[in-house]
XYZ file of C-alpha atoms in Angstrom:
716
model
C 17.404 7.337 -47.832
C 18.217 4.515 -50.244
C 20.601 3.006 -47.668
C 17.542 2.128 -45.577
C 17.051 -0.826 -47.915
C 20.130 -2.394 -46.308
C 17.954 -2.959 -43.224
C 15.719 -5.157 -45.381
C 18.622 -7.423 -46.331
C 19.936 -7.528 -42.765
C 16.460 -8.484 -41.525
C 16.399 -11.352 -44.038
C 19.318 -12.920 -42.165
C 17.111 -13.528 -39.098
C 14.836 -16.325 -40.401
C 17.772 -17.921 -42.180
C 19.840 -18.029 -38.998
C 16.918 -19.563 -37.132
C 16.664 -22.250 -39.821
C 20.403 -22.975 -39.635
C 20.198 -23.566 -35.877
C 17.354 -26.014 -36.371
C 18.768 -27.665 -39.483
C 22.469 -28.199 -38.755
C 24.330 -26.348 -36.005
C 27.678 -27.430 -37.459
C 27.163 -24.933 -40.286
C 27.390 -22.099 -37.752
C 30.855 -23.282 -36.704
C 32.225 -22.005 -40.014
C 32.487 -18.533 -38.478
C 30.570 -15.240 -38.612
C 31.269 -14.400 -42.260
C 30.159 -17.804 -43.515
C 27.141 -17.778 -41.193
C 25.942 -14.500 -42.713
C 26.003 -15.942 -46.230
C 24.523 -19.278 -45.167
C 21.717 -17.516 -43.281
C 20.883 -15.479 -46.363
C 20.811 -18.600 -48.541
C 18.497 -20.284 -46.022
C 16.136 -17.297 -46.185
C 16.197 -17.423 -49.977
C 15.283 -21.107 -49.845
C 12.379 -20.289 -47.501
C 11.046 -17.615 -49.851
C 11.528 -19.661 -53.035
C 8.087 -21.350 -52.956
C 6.381 -17.969 -52.539
C 8.394 -16.503 -55.419
C 7.791 -19.459 -57.755
C 4.054 -19.427 -57.079
C 4.069 -15.657 -57.536
C 5.514 -15.947 -61.020
C 3.143 -18.772 -61.946
C 0.009 -16.905 -60.871
C 1.107 -13.289 -61.254
C 1.073 -12.281 -57.582
C 1.621 -8.594 -56.776
C 4.872 -7.736 -55.025
C 3.097 -7.075 -51.715
C 2.457 -10.838 -51.375
C 6.202 -11.512 -51.342
C 6.709 -8.543 -49.019
C 4.109 -9.910 -46.605
C 5.752 -13.337 -46.675
C 9.108 -11.724 -45.938
C 7.699 -9.876 -42.918
C 6.069 -13.051 -41.594
C 9.295 -15.053 -41.928
C 11.296 -12.325 -40.172
C 8.799 -12.193 -37.298
C 8.893 -15.978 -37.006
C 12.681 -15.903 -36.964
C 12.753 -13.343 -34.159
C 10.363 -15.286 -31.947
C 12.164 -18.560 -32.674
C 15.550 -17.110 -31.710
C 14.135 -15.534 -28.553
C 12.248 -18.647 -27.510
C 15.227 -20.954 -28.063
C 17.767 -18.619 -26.437
C 20.071 -18.090 -29.397
C 22.554 -16.068 -27.326
C 24.833 -19.062 -26.813
C 25.346 -19.198 -30.591
C 25.330 -15.442 -31.205
C 27.996 -14.465 -28.662
C 30.802 -16.528 -30.277
C 29.747 -15.197 -33.690
C 29.814 -11.594 -32.507
C 33.156 -12.234 -30.870
C 34.399 -13.698 -34.148
C 33.745 -10.332 -35.786
C 35.827 -8.445 -33.222
C 39.159 -9.157 -34.881
C 41.676 -7.038 -36.732
C 40.545 -8.375 -40.117
C 37.239 -6.549 -39.694
C 39.126 -3.283 -40.205
C 39.969 -4.281 -43.786
C 36.503 -5.694 -44.472
C 34.819 -2.662 -42.927
C 36.907 -0.292 -45.050
C 35.789 -2.011 -48.251
C 32.128 -2.123 -47.186
C 32.214 1.532 -46.103
C 33.564 2.529 -49.504
C 30.951 0.317 -51.222
C 28.154 2.068 -49.346
C 29.430 5.441 -50.517
C 30.154 4.440 -54.119
C 27.037 2.359 -54.763
C 26.291 -0.166 -57.486
C 26.838 0.513 -61.157
C 23.751 2.134 -62.698
C 24.582 1.734 -66.384
C 25.264 -1.088 -68.853
C 23.598 -4.388 -67.839
C 22.299 -2.825 -64.628
C 19.596 -1.229 -66.794
C 18.240 -4.709 -67.556
C 17.992 -5.667 -63.902
C 16.476 -2.367 -62.806
C 13.960 -2.567 -65.657
C 12.793 -5.928 -64.318
C 12.485 -4.516 -60.795
C 10.470 -1.558 -62.112
C 8.250 -3.952 -64.068
C 7.501 -5.989 -60.938
C 6.615 -2.849 -58.985
C 4.227 -1.764 -61.751
C 2.691 -5.095 -62.803
C 3.538 -7.709 -60.180
C 5.641 -10.836 -60.637
C 5.684 -11.743 -64.307
C 7.891 -13.462 -66.872
C 6.866 -11.155 -69.701
C 9.629 -9.259 -71.487
C 9.879 -5.706 -70.041
C 11.327 -4.087 -73.184
C 9.296 -5.247 -76.195
C 5.521 -4.920 -76.311
C 3.628 -8.205 -76.334
C 3.506 -11.400 -74.287
C 7.067 -12.463 -75.048
C 8.610 -14.851 -72.528
C 11.667 -13.392 -70.790
C 13.763 -16.533 -70.673
C 17.101 -15.046 -69.686
C 15.923 -14.093 -66.173
C 12.643 -15.902 -65.791
C 11.234 -16.711 -62.321
C 14.044 -14.686 -60.781
C 14.002 -14.570 -56.991
C 16.728 -11.915 -56.799
C 14.781 -9.382 -58.885
C 11.598 -10.170 -56.957
C 13.285 -9.519 -53.610
C 14.743 -6.277 -54.945
C 11.210 -5.152 -55.806
C 10.012 -6.193 -52.347
C 12.839 -4.219 -50.692
C 11.967 -1.138 -52.759
C 8.306 -1.446 -51.812
C 8.867 -1.914 -48.074
C 11.564 0.765 -47.813
C 9.718 3.359 -49.862
C 12.400 3.775 -52.515
C 12.581 3.126 -56.245
C 14.311 0.475 -58.325
C 17.406 2.635 -58.696
C 17.758 3.341 -54.996
C 17.482 -0.289 -53.904
C 19.914 -1.401 -56.614
C 22.392 1.373 -55.827
C 22.470 0.547 -52.108
C 22.967 -3.221 -52.435
C 26.709 -3.165 -53.242
C 28.101 -3.423 -49.666
C 25.751 -6.290 -48.834
C 26.701 -8.038 -52.089
C 30.398 -7.911 -51.191
C 29.587 -9.131 -47.680
C 27.754 -12.141 -49.125
C 30.636 -12.855 -51.503
C 33.162 -12.684 -48.664
C 31.006 -15.084 -46.648
C 30.722 -17.553 -49.524
C 34.492 -17.646 -50.042
C 35.033 -17.940 -46.272
C 32.686 -20.933 -46.065
C 34.461 -22.762 -48.887
C 37.866 -22.080 -47.341
C 36.628 -23.306 -43.950
C 35.356 -26.578 -45.405
C 38.802 -27.235 -46.879
C 40.902 -25.872 -44.005
C 38.712 -25.599 -40.866
C 40.328 -22.571 -39.244
C 38.520 -19.284 -38.748
C 41.622 -17.263 -39.572
C 42.096 -19.187 -42.802
C 38.559 -18.345 -43.911
C 39.198 -14.666 -43.118
C 42.376 -14.722 -45.200
C 40.647 -16.273 -48.201
C 37.726 -13.824 -48.029
C 39.948 -10.771 -47.693
C 42.221 -11.997 -50.464
C 39.240 -12.323 -52.803
C 38.056 -8.813 -51.912
C 41.589 -7.498 -52.471
C 41.363 -8.899 -55.997
C 37.696 -8.256 -56.853
C 36.257 -5.907 -54.225
C 37.050 -2.739 -56.154
C 34.443 -3.346 -58.887
C 31.072 -1.627 -58.612
C 29.007 -4.285 -60.399
C 29.206 -7.094 -57.841
C 25.428 -6.600 -57.548
C 24.893 -8.342 -60.906
C 23.349 -11.830 -60.647
C 26.158 -13.121 -62.885
C 28.598 -12.024 -60.161
C 26.620 -13.151 -57.120
C 25.920 -16.591 -58.567
C 29.584 -17.621 -59.091
C 31.174 -15.683 -56.210
C 28.520 -16.086 -53.505
C 26.445 -19.184 -54.251
C 28.788 -21.549 -56.111
C 31.379 -21.431 -53.257
C 28.630 -22.523 -50.873
C 27.692 -25.408 -53.170
C 31.360 -26.398 -53.443
C 31.786 -26.225 -49.664
C 28.693 -28.339 -49.026
C 29.799 -30.852 -51.660
C 33.245 -31.200 -50.062
C 31.617 -31.692 -46.682
C 29.260 -34.285 -48.155
C 31.812 -36.307 -50.096
C 34.320 -36.289 -47.234
C 31.963 -38.641 -45.382
C 28.868 -40.645 -46.272
C 26.091 -38.544 -47.827
C 22.779 -38.303 -46.002
C 19.343 -37.289 -47.210
C 19.660 -34.007 -45.351
C 22.921 -33.194 -47.129
C 21.418 -34.068 -50.510
C 18.426 -31.856 -49.765
C 20.521 -28.873 -48.699
C 22.658 -29.162 -51.829
C 19.535 -29.279 -53.975
C 18.068 -26.210 -52.254
C 21.204 -24.133 -52.803
C 21.305 -25.189 -56.469
C 17.660 -24.178 -56.729
C 18.566 -20.744 -55.401
C 21.382 -20.470 -57.975
C 18.898 -21.196 -60.770
C 16.671 -18.391 -59.465
C 19.595 -15.983 -59.681
C 21.024 -16.979 -63.075
C 20.056 -20.114 -64.984
C 23.367 -20.313 -66.833
C 25.234 -20.798 -63.564
C 22.932 -23.660 -62.649
C 24.350 -25.407 -65.721
C 27.883 -24.481 -64.661
C 27.246 -25.871 -61.186
C 26.178 -29.198 -62.645
C 29.204 -29.200 -64.968
C 31.615 -28.491 -62.104
C 30.291 -30.876 -59.446
C 28.688 -33.510 -61.697
C 31.916 -35.328 -62.676
C 33.023 -35.490 -59.023
C 29.678 -36.981 -58.015
C 29.764 -39.521 -60.848
C 33.324 -40.486 -59.989
C 32.538 -41.059 -56.329
C 29.384 -43.014 -57.135
C 31.333 -45.256 -59.541
C 34.110 -45.714 -56.965
C 31.648 -46.755 -54.272
C 29.773 -49.134 -56.569
C 32.619 -50.719 -58.560
C 35.515 -50.683 -56.108
C 34.037 -50.511 -52.624
C 30.954 -52.573 -53.552
C 28.727 -50.190 -51.613
C 25.277 -48.904 -52.394
C 25.714 -45.776 -54.608
C 22.179 -44.540 -53.847
C 23.285 -41.694 -51.514
C 25.578 -40.256 -54.177
C 22.881 -40.657 -56.825
C 20.490 -38.745 -54.541
C 22.993 -35.907 -54.253
C 23.397 -35.860 -58.042
C 19.643 -35.700 -58.599
C 19.422 -32.821 -56.113
C 22.007 -30.891 -58.123
C 20.228 -31.624 -61.420
C 16.875 -30.263 -60.170
C 18.102 -26.723 -60.783
C 18.526 -27.507 -64.499
C 14.770 -27.049 -64.899
C 15.346 -23.282 -65.149
C 17.871 -23.326 -68.014
C 15.872 -26.108 -69.706
C 12.831 -23.802 -69.815
C 15.001 -20.997 -71.194
C 16.443 -23.307 -73.866
C 12.977 -24.517 -74.886
C 11.809 -20.934 -75.296
C 14.946 -20.114 -77.291
C 14.293 -22.987 -79.734
C 10.645 -21.940 -80.010
C 11.694 -18.346 -80.729
C 14.134 -19.474 -83.429
C 11.343 -21.362 -85.177
C 9.064 -18.317 -85.025
C 11.907 -16.142 -86.346
C 12.389 -18.480 -89.298
C 8.648 -18.467 -90.044
C 8.568 -14.655 -89.983
C 11.558 -14.491 -92.316
C 9.874 -16.822 -94.812
C 6.753 -14.688 -94.597
C 8.722 -11.456 -95.217
C 10.605 -12.955 -98.144
C 7.320 -13.932 -99.762
C 5.819 -10.451 -99.292
C 7.038 -7.995 -101.974
C 5.882 -5.022 -99.882
C 7.776 -6.052 -96.746
C 10.587 -3.775 -95.602
C 13.904 -5.581 -95.912
C 16.773 -4.849 -93.563
C 20.368 -5.171 -94.708
C 22.628 -7.521 -92.786
C 24.845 -4.551 -91.914
C 21.996 -2.699 -90.225
C 20.756 -5.884 -88.578
C 24.120 -6.662 -86.998
C 25.190 -3.078 -86.328
C 24.464 -3.272 -82.623
C 25.653 -6.820 -82.098
C 29.359 -6.243 -82.775
C 32.126 -8.774 -83.312
C 33.022 -11.599 -81.015
C 35.971 -10.085 -79.135
C 36.532 -13.365 -77.306
C 37.861 -15.200 -80.374
C 41.414 -14.153 -79.504
C 41.187 -16.052 -76.220
C 40.851 -19.417 -77.991
C 43.122 -21.617 -80.073
C 41.873 -23.217 -83.296
C 43.127 -26.759 -84.005
C 42.842 -27.965 -87.615
C 44.880 -31.166 -87.603
C 45.582 -33.957 -85.106
C 47.840 -36.919 -86.005
C 47.311 -36.278 -89.707
C 43.515 -36.045 -89.428
C 41.633 -32.860 -90.210
C 39.621 -31.583 -87.262
C 37.813 -28.389 -86.380
C 38.497 -28.047 -82.665
C 38.981 -25.121 -80.324
C 40.412 -24.764 -76.838
C 40.800 -21.935 -74.362
C 44.143 -20.112 -74.429
C 45.674 -20.753 -70.963
C 47.602 -17.487 -71.098
C 44.459 -15.354 -71.478
C 41.711 -14.538 -69.001
C 42.310 -15.965 -65.536
C 45.664 -17.384 -66.615
C 47.019 -13.973 -67.622
C 49.614 -12.021 -65.734
C 52.723 -13.959 -66.831
C 51.389 -17.173 -65.332
C 51.793 -16.027 -61.711
C 48.337 -17.373 -60.866
C 49.180 -20.886 -62.004
C 52.401 -20.829 -59.973
C 50.573 -19.591 -56.881
C 47.825 -22.156 -57.371
C 50.372 -24.947 -57.782
C 52.212 -23.864 -54.645
C 48.973 -23.794 -52.698
C 48.038 -27.271 -53.917
C 51.410 -28.637 -52.801
C 50.982 -27.102 -49.350
C 47.448 -28.487 -49.169
C 48.325 -31.996 -50.305
C 51.042 -32.382 -47.658
C 48.669 -31.201 -44.940
C 46.198 -33.230 -42.902
C 43.383 -31.893 -45.121
C 44.570 -33.590 -48.315
C 41.226 -35.370 -48.838
C 39.336 -32.069 -48.901
C 42.017 -30.531 -51.122
C 41.650 -33.406 -53.595
C 37.880 -32.919 -53.653
C 38.357 -29.248 -54.471
C 40.845 -30.252 -57.169
C 38.152 -32.458 -58.734
C 36.004 -29.351 -59.229
C 38.932 -27.470 -60.755
C 39.724 -30.453 -62.981
C 36.136 -30.512 -64.292
C 36.410 -26.862 -65.298
C 39.884 -27.335 -66.811
C 38.662 -30.313 -68.855
C 35.946 -28.223 -70.541
C 38.403 -25.398 -71.191
C 41.637 -27.126 -72.193
C 40.644 -30.483 -73.747
C 39.832 -29.548 -77.377
C 37.046 -32.096 -78.064
C 35.247 -31.169 -74.823
C 35.701 -27.439 -75.426
C 34.388 -27.839 -78.982
C 31.395 -29.812 -77.732
C 30.656 -27.133 -75.146
C 30.796 -24.431 -77.823
C 28.363 -26.422 -79.975
C 26.088 -26.721 -76.972
C 26.070 -23.072 -75.859
C 26.850 -21.438 -79.239
C 28.849 -18.561 -77.674
C 32.461 -18.336 -76.630
C 31.799 -15.771 -73.917
C 29.730 -18.394 -72.088
C 32.764 -20.705 -71.993
C 34.768 -17.873 -70.452
C 32.065 -17.454 -67.803
C 32.598 -21.096 -66.851
C 36.220 -20.230 -66.111
C 35.187 -17.409 -63.766
C 32.862 -19.762 -61.912
C 35.724 -22.009 -60.772
C 39.270 -20.646 -60.785
C 38.756 -17.239 -59.098
C 36.569 -18.911 -56.451
C 38.681 -21.944 -55.600
C 42.038 -20.185 -55.748
C 41.648 -18.198 -52.489
C 40.239 -21.237 -50.675
C 43.044 -23.546 -51.843
C 46.200 -21.456 -52.200
C 45.608 -18.769 -49.570
C 43.857 -21.272 -47.312
C 46.833 -23.639 -47.418
C 49.192 -20.777 -46.576
C 47.031 -19.804 -43.616
C 46.814 -23.411 -42.449
C 50.582 -23.805 -42.299
C 51.126 -20.391 -40.723
C 48.680 -21.330 -37.983
C 50.580 -24.573 -37.395
C 53.669 -22.486 -36.637
C 51.858 -20.493 -33.963
C 53.854 -21.869 -31.011
C 57.228 -21.296 -32.670
C 59.301 -18.251 -33.437
C 59.159 -19.093 -37.143
C 55.883 -17.217 -37.608
C 57.263 -14.045 -36.061
C 60.412 -14.273 -38.172
C 58.331 -14.882 -41.305
C 56.087 -11.932 -40.511
C 59.057 -9.652 -39.809
C 60.788 -10.514 -43.077
C 57.643 -9.974 -45.123
C 57.005 -6.722 -43.274
C 60.456 -5.427 -44.227
C 59.802 -6.404 -47.852
C 56.414 -4.715 -47.739
C 57.794 -1.537 -46.154
C 60.441 -1.414 -48.878
C 57.822 -1.760 -51.642
C 54.848 0.078 -50.222
C 53.904 3.698 -49.692
C 53.411 5.388 -46.336
C 49.683 4.674 -46.385
C 50.278 0.949 -45.870
C 52.535 1.631 -42.885
C 49.750 3.729 -41.401
C 47.264 0.942 -42.094
C 49.565 -1.521 -40.356
C 49.794 0.713 -37.279
C 46.003 1.040 -37.236
C 45.619 -2.744 -37.394
C 48.070 -3.216 -34.545
C 46.220 -0.636 -32.448
C 42.853 -2.314 -33.087
C 44.403 -5.692 -32.306
C 45.691 -4.417 -28.969
C 42.307 -2.941 -28.046
C 40.666 -6.220 -29.048
C 42.962 -8.097 -26.665
C 42.288 -5.747 -23.737
C 38.562 -5.130 -24.200
C 37.262 -8.312 -25.855
C 39.636 -11.245 -25.480
C 39.933 -11.096 -21.692
C 36.240 -10.363 -20.825
C 34.941 -13.081 -23.171
C 37.578 -15.641 -22.277
C 35.042 -17.973 -20.649
C 33.093 -18.484 -23.908
C 33.920 -21.177 -26.437
C 36.388 -20.022 -29.041
C 37.618 -21.459 -32.312
C 41.267 -22.240 -33.200
C 42.402 -18.794 -34.418
C 41.962 -17.307 -30.951
C 44.810 -19.304 -29.474
C 47.389 -17.042 -31.112
C 49.724 -15.916 -28.292
C 50.088 -12.368 -29.656
C 47.174 -10.718 -31.548
C 49.603 -8.341 -33.271
C 51.239 -11.336 -34.963
C 47.927 -12.424 -36.476
C 47.178 -8.859 -37.596
C 50.601 -8.570 -39.183
C 50.288 -11.869 -41.053
C 46.794 -10.964 -42.246
C 47.884 -7.628 -43.633
C 50.908 -9.118 -45.375
C 48.901 -11.956 -46.918
C 46.131 -9.777 -48.321
C 48.468 -6.964 -49.339
C 51.341 -8.714 -51.119
C 49.832 -11.840 -52.687
C 47.133 -10.031 -54.721
C 49.966 -8.086 -56.322
C 51.159 -11.292 -57.971
C 47.572 -12.277 -58.620
C 46.626 -8.972 -60.257
C 44.715 -8.844 -63.515
C 47.392 -6.735 -65.176
C 50.111 -8.664 -66.961
C 52.651 -6.201 -65.555
C 51.979 -7.147 -61.931
C 54.763 -8.711 -59.884
C 55.097 -9.636 -56.251
C 56.470 -6.185 -55.472
C 53.249 -4.461 -56.473
C 50.581 -3.875 -53.841
C 46.808 -3.546 -54.323
C 46.759 0.218 -53.753
C 49.354 0.753 -56.481
C 48.169 -1.684 -59.153
C 47.262 -0.474 -62.628
C 44.434 -2.456 -64.163
C 43.195 -2.470 -67.721
C 40.128 -0.374 -66.870
C 41.000 2.950 -65.291
C 37.745 3.106 -63.337
C 38.296 -0.259 -61.652
C 41.556 0.132 -59.746
C 41.952 0.681 -56.037
C 43.180 4.249 -56.460
C 39.918 5.179 -58.153
C 37.949 3.153 -55.604
C 39.239 5.006 -52.545
C 39.357 8.445 -54.136
C 35.791 8.189 -55.434
C 34.543 6.947 -52.063
C 35.890 10.154 -50.502
C 34.150 12.448 -52.977
C 31.251 14.618 -51.864
C 27.716 13.263 -51.872
C 26.864 15.550 -54.761
C 29.544 13.941 -56.925
C 28.846 10.348 -55.859
C 25.088 10.692 -56.217
C 25.085 12.647 -59.473
C 24.206 9.701 -61.712
C 21.407 8.529 -59.421
C 19.969 12.050 -59.194
C 20.178 12.452 -62.975
C 18.265 9.216 -63.537
C 15.532 10.357 -61.177
C 15.253 13.681 -63.012
C 14.958 11.768 -66.287
C 12.221 9.601 -64.807
C 10.264 12.697 -63.804
C 10.754 14.147 -67.303
C 9.398 10.985 -68.962
C 6.463 10.825 -66.532
C 5.505 14.372 -67.507
C 5.757 13.873 -71.270
C 4.955 10.263 -72.321
C 1.891 8.179 -71.385
C 2.537 4.706 -69.992
C 2.585 1.764 -72.369
C 3.875 3.693 -75.400
C 6.470 2.265 -77.780
C 9.164 4.866 -78.349
C 11.836 5.349 -80.980
C 15.317 5.605 -79.526
C 18.762 4.099 -79.952
C 21.418 2.335 -77.911
C 21.422 2.282 -74.121
C 19.184 5.338 -73.796
C 16.266 3.276 -75.073
C 16.882 0.671 -72.359
C 17.277 3.447 -69.808
C 13.877 4.867 -70.760
C 12.220 1.474 -70.212
C 13.986 1.147 -66.876
C 12.653 4.545 -65.778
C 9.051 4.264 -66.946
C 6.516 1.713 -68.157
C 7.423 2.093 -71.835
C 8.460 -0.200 -74.691
C 11.062 -0.138 -77.450
C 11.457 -2.113 -80.652
C 14.497 -4.105 -79.548
C 17.035 -3.726 -76.727
C 20.778 -4.032 -77.159
C 20.869 -7.137 -74.962
C 18.493 -9.721 -73.432
C 14.956 -10.250 -74.847
C 15.896 -13.681 -76.181
C 12.209 -14.630 -76.361
C 11.342 -11.990 -78.978
C 11.113 -13.431 -82.513
C 13.170 -11.718 -85.240
C 15.049 -9.645 -82.675
C 17.933 -8.795 -85.001
C 15.434 -7.727 -87.671
C 13.745 -5.396 -85.181
C 17.126 -3.928 -84.272
C 17.703 -3.234 -87.938
C 14.269 -1.605 -88.313
C 15.018 0.611 -85.324
C 18.311 1.662 -86.903
C 16.605 2.360 -90.241
C 13.968 4.633 -88.714
C 16.649 6.703 -86.970
C 18.913 6.853 -90.040
C 18.977 10.267 -91.722
C 18.976 8.730 -95.205
C 15.647 6.915 -94.919
C 12.900 8.541 -96.975
C 9.879 9.862 -95.096
C 7.203 7.639 -96.755
C 9.034 4.488 -95.623
C 9.695 5.952 -92.178
C 6.051 6.996 -91.823
C 4.894 3.522 -92.794
C 7.175 1.887 -90.225
C 6.059 4.280 -87.498
C 2.435 3.309 -88.172
C 3.187 -0.413 -88.403
C 4.891 -0.470 -84.993
C 2.630 2.064 -83.297
C 5.384 4.583 -82.539
C 4.497 8.190 -81.777
C 7.360 9.455 -79.619
C 11.005 9.904 -80.520
C 13.607 10.275 -77.772
C 16.376 12.151 -79.561
C 20.109 11.763 -79.340
C 22.083 14.489 -81.045
C 20.296 16.787 -83.459
C 18.918 14.795 -86.444
C 17.661 16.855 -89.390
C 14.728 14.740 -90.521
C 12.283 15.208 -87.635
C 11.507 19.012 -87.476
C 9.092 18.881 -90.431
C 7.133 15.986 -88.912
C 6.508 17.105 -85.319
C 2.937 16.789 -84.080
C 1.115 20.087 -83.652
C -1.549 20.186 -80.953
C -3.531 23.344 -80.098
C -1.150 25.343 -82.257
C 1.900 24.133 -80.318
C 4.606 21.818 -81.589
C 4.973 18.799 -79.313
C 8.666 19.131 -78.566
C 9.903 18.773 -74.997
C 13.287 19.313 -73.387
C 14.489 18.922 -69.826
C 16.096 22.243 -68.821
C 18.400 20.462 -66.368
C 19.305 17.736 -68.885
C 19.724 19.470 -72.270
C 20.614 16.192 -73.993
C 17.174 14.734 -73.186
C 14.848 15.860 -75.968
C 11.508 14.295 -76.827
C 9.193 14.904 -79.760
C 5.782 13.559 -80.659
C 5.841 12.646 -84.335
C 2.990 12.963 -86.826
C 3.229 9.984 -89.225
C 0.550 11.560 -91.470
C 2.457 14.789 -92.009
C-alpha cells in the first residue's frame, strides 16, 4: 500500500509541466528525463509560498495538501485546454528507447528495496511524524521545549512528505520507504539536464544519467535531502547557469535561477551555501569581464548573482540560531559552575556519543611555507572522490580534452569554472583553511566535494564521449568501436551481461518496428537519426558498463571490472547485494518496515504522548520517530538545544550501572522522566519499578523481545 504514495509524486509533475510550457518551452527540449526533474522543481517552486507561510503561521498539513490538489487540478485543465499533446508525444517517444531498460531495471529494484529506514532517516521521519501530529512547525522534534530546529527549518521536502502520507493514508515510514525510485528518477533527470546543456544531444543526456546511476544508483539512501540537493537540484542550477552565461542573461533567467536556489535552501540549507560557492565565482568573473573588458552594463549578471544569494537566507537563519544557542550554552555552564549542587558531567561522558573526527586523515596539514610558520590544511587529492588510483582524474581530463576540441567548448569552459571553484576551496590551502574556520567541521568541506565532482563528471566526461560518438554516426568507425569494446566486455564480463546485451538488442529492434516507423512524422531530436538502433543500444551498454568500472569507489577497480562485479567498501552497497536483495521475498524486504510498525503499536499501548523517556543511542531517536515522545538529547541534529553535549552526558550517566540511586532519582525528577526504554538487561532498575494496583509496570513486546519498557518510581 505504501507504493500508492508514488502516485502523489507523479501527480506533482502535472502542474510543473504546465508551468514549463508557459514559462519557457525550450526547457522541454532537454528530453523526457530532464523534463521530469524540471517539472518537479517547477511544482516545488509553486508550493514554496504555501510551505513558507505554513511554517510561519503553523498551518496544519491539510492546508498544504489542499494546495497540492488545487495545483494538480489546475495543471490538468491547463494542459487539456492548451492541447499539450504536441509536446507530450515527443517526450513519450523519447522514453521508448533501449536505455529505458537499464533505467527501468534500477527503478524496479528501488521500488522493491525501498529507502533506508535507519541512521539519519530517523531524523527525517521524525520530522514528518511531527508535522502529521502538530502541523508545520520549526520546533525541535526530539527535545522537549520550544527549541528552534535550525538544521532543517522551513523544509519543503519534509512538509510534502507529510502531505503525501496524509493524502495516501499511510504513515511517515511508508511514504519515506516508497520514495526511493522517484528519488533516483529525479537524480537521473537532473544529471541529464546538465549534460544536455553542455552537449545538446538526447543520447548524451541518457548516457550521463545512466552512468551516474551505474555509480550511485545502488545506494538505498538517495532519499536523504543531502543526496537530493547535490545530485538532483545542483545539476539543474548548473545547467541553467551554463545556459544563462552562454548568452546574455535576462530577468526571466535570473528569476528561474533564484527560484531553483530557493528550492535547494528548502531541502538543505548547507547546499544553498555550496551553490553560492560553486556558481558565485563564475558570476563575478563574467560580470567583471563584461564591465572591465567589454565595457557593457553588468546589471544582468548582478541580477543573476542576487537571485542566487537569496537562498542564503535559510543558512543565515540557521547560523544565527547556532550563535544564539552557543551563548545560551555558555550562560548555562557558568550557572552550573557557580552552583555547588549541580550535577557535573565528565568530558568523557559528554563526548562519548560524538566520536572522533574520522575525516582528519583526508586532509594535509601544512606548517611551513617559504620559511614562514603557518597553520594551513588542504584536502588530500588521493582520498574521497579522487580515490581509486587516480582513474577519475584521468577520465575527467580525457573528457575535458574531448569537450574543449568540440563545438561546445564555451559550455565546457563554463562547467570547468564551477569545478575550478570547488577545487580552489579544496586544494588551495589558505582558502581551505578559511572554509574550515567558517564551517568549523571537516566533513562539511568533504560535502562540498560531493556537490561538484560527482555531478559534473558524467556531464563533462561521459557527455563528451557521447558527443563524439554521435558525430561518427554516418561512418563505420562507430560500429568498429562498438565491436571492439563488445569483444573486450565479453572477455571481461559474466554471462549475465551477454544476456542483458541480447535483451537490449531485442528491445531496440521492437522499438524500431513498433515505435520508430509509426511515429516517424513527429518531430524528433538528434539521437533518433542513428541508422541502426542496435548500434546505439550497444554503445549505451558499453559506456555505462565499462566506464564505471574505472570510476568505481574501490581503489582496486580497473577498466576490466564491471558494475555487477565490483567490490565496494561497504558490503551492503554493491550491485550484487542490490540485485539479490531486490529479488528477495516481500517478507524479507519488508521485515524492517513491519518491525517498526509493531514497535509503534507497542509504544502507543504503553506510553502516553508527550513523555520524556530514558533511552540510549539510535533507539531513542527511533522512539521519537514512532510516537510523539521526547528524549534528553539525540545522537545528531538538535543544534538549537542549549548545552546539548551536557544533556548527552546526563543521559549516559542515568543509564550507567555505576551511578548511585539518589543521584539517578534526582535527575529523573529534574528532567521529568518516568519511562525507561531498556537495551540489554541492566541490573539497577528492578528495585525501582513503579507498582500500580499491585502490578509492576514492566512491559515487553512478545514479537520483539528486545523491546522492554518500564515505568520507574523515582521515590522508591
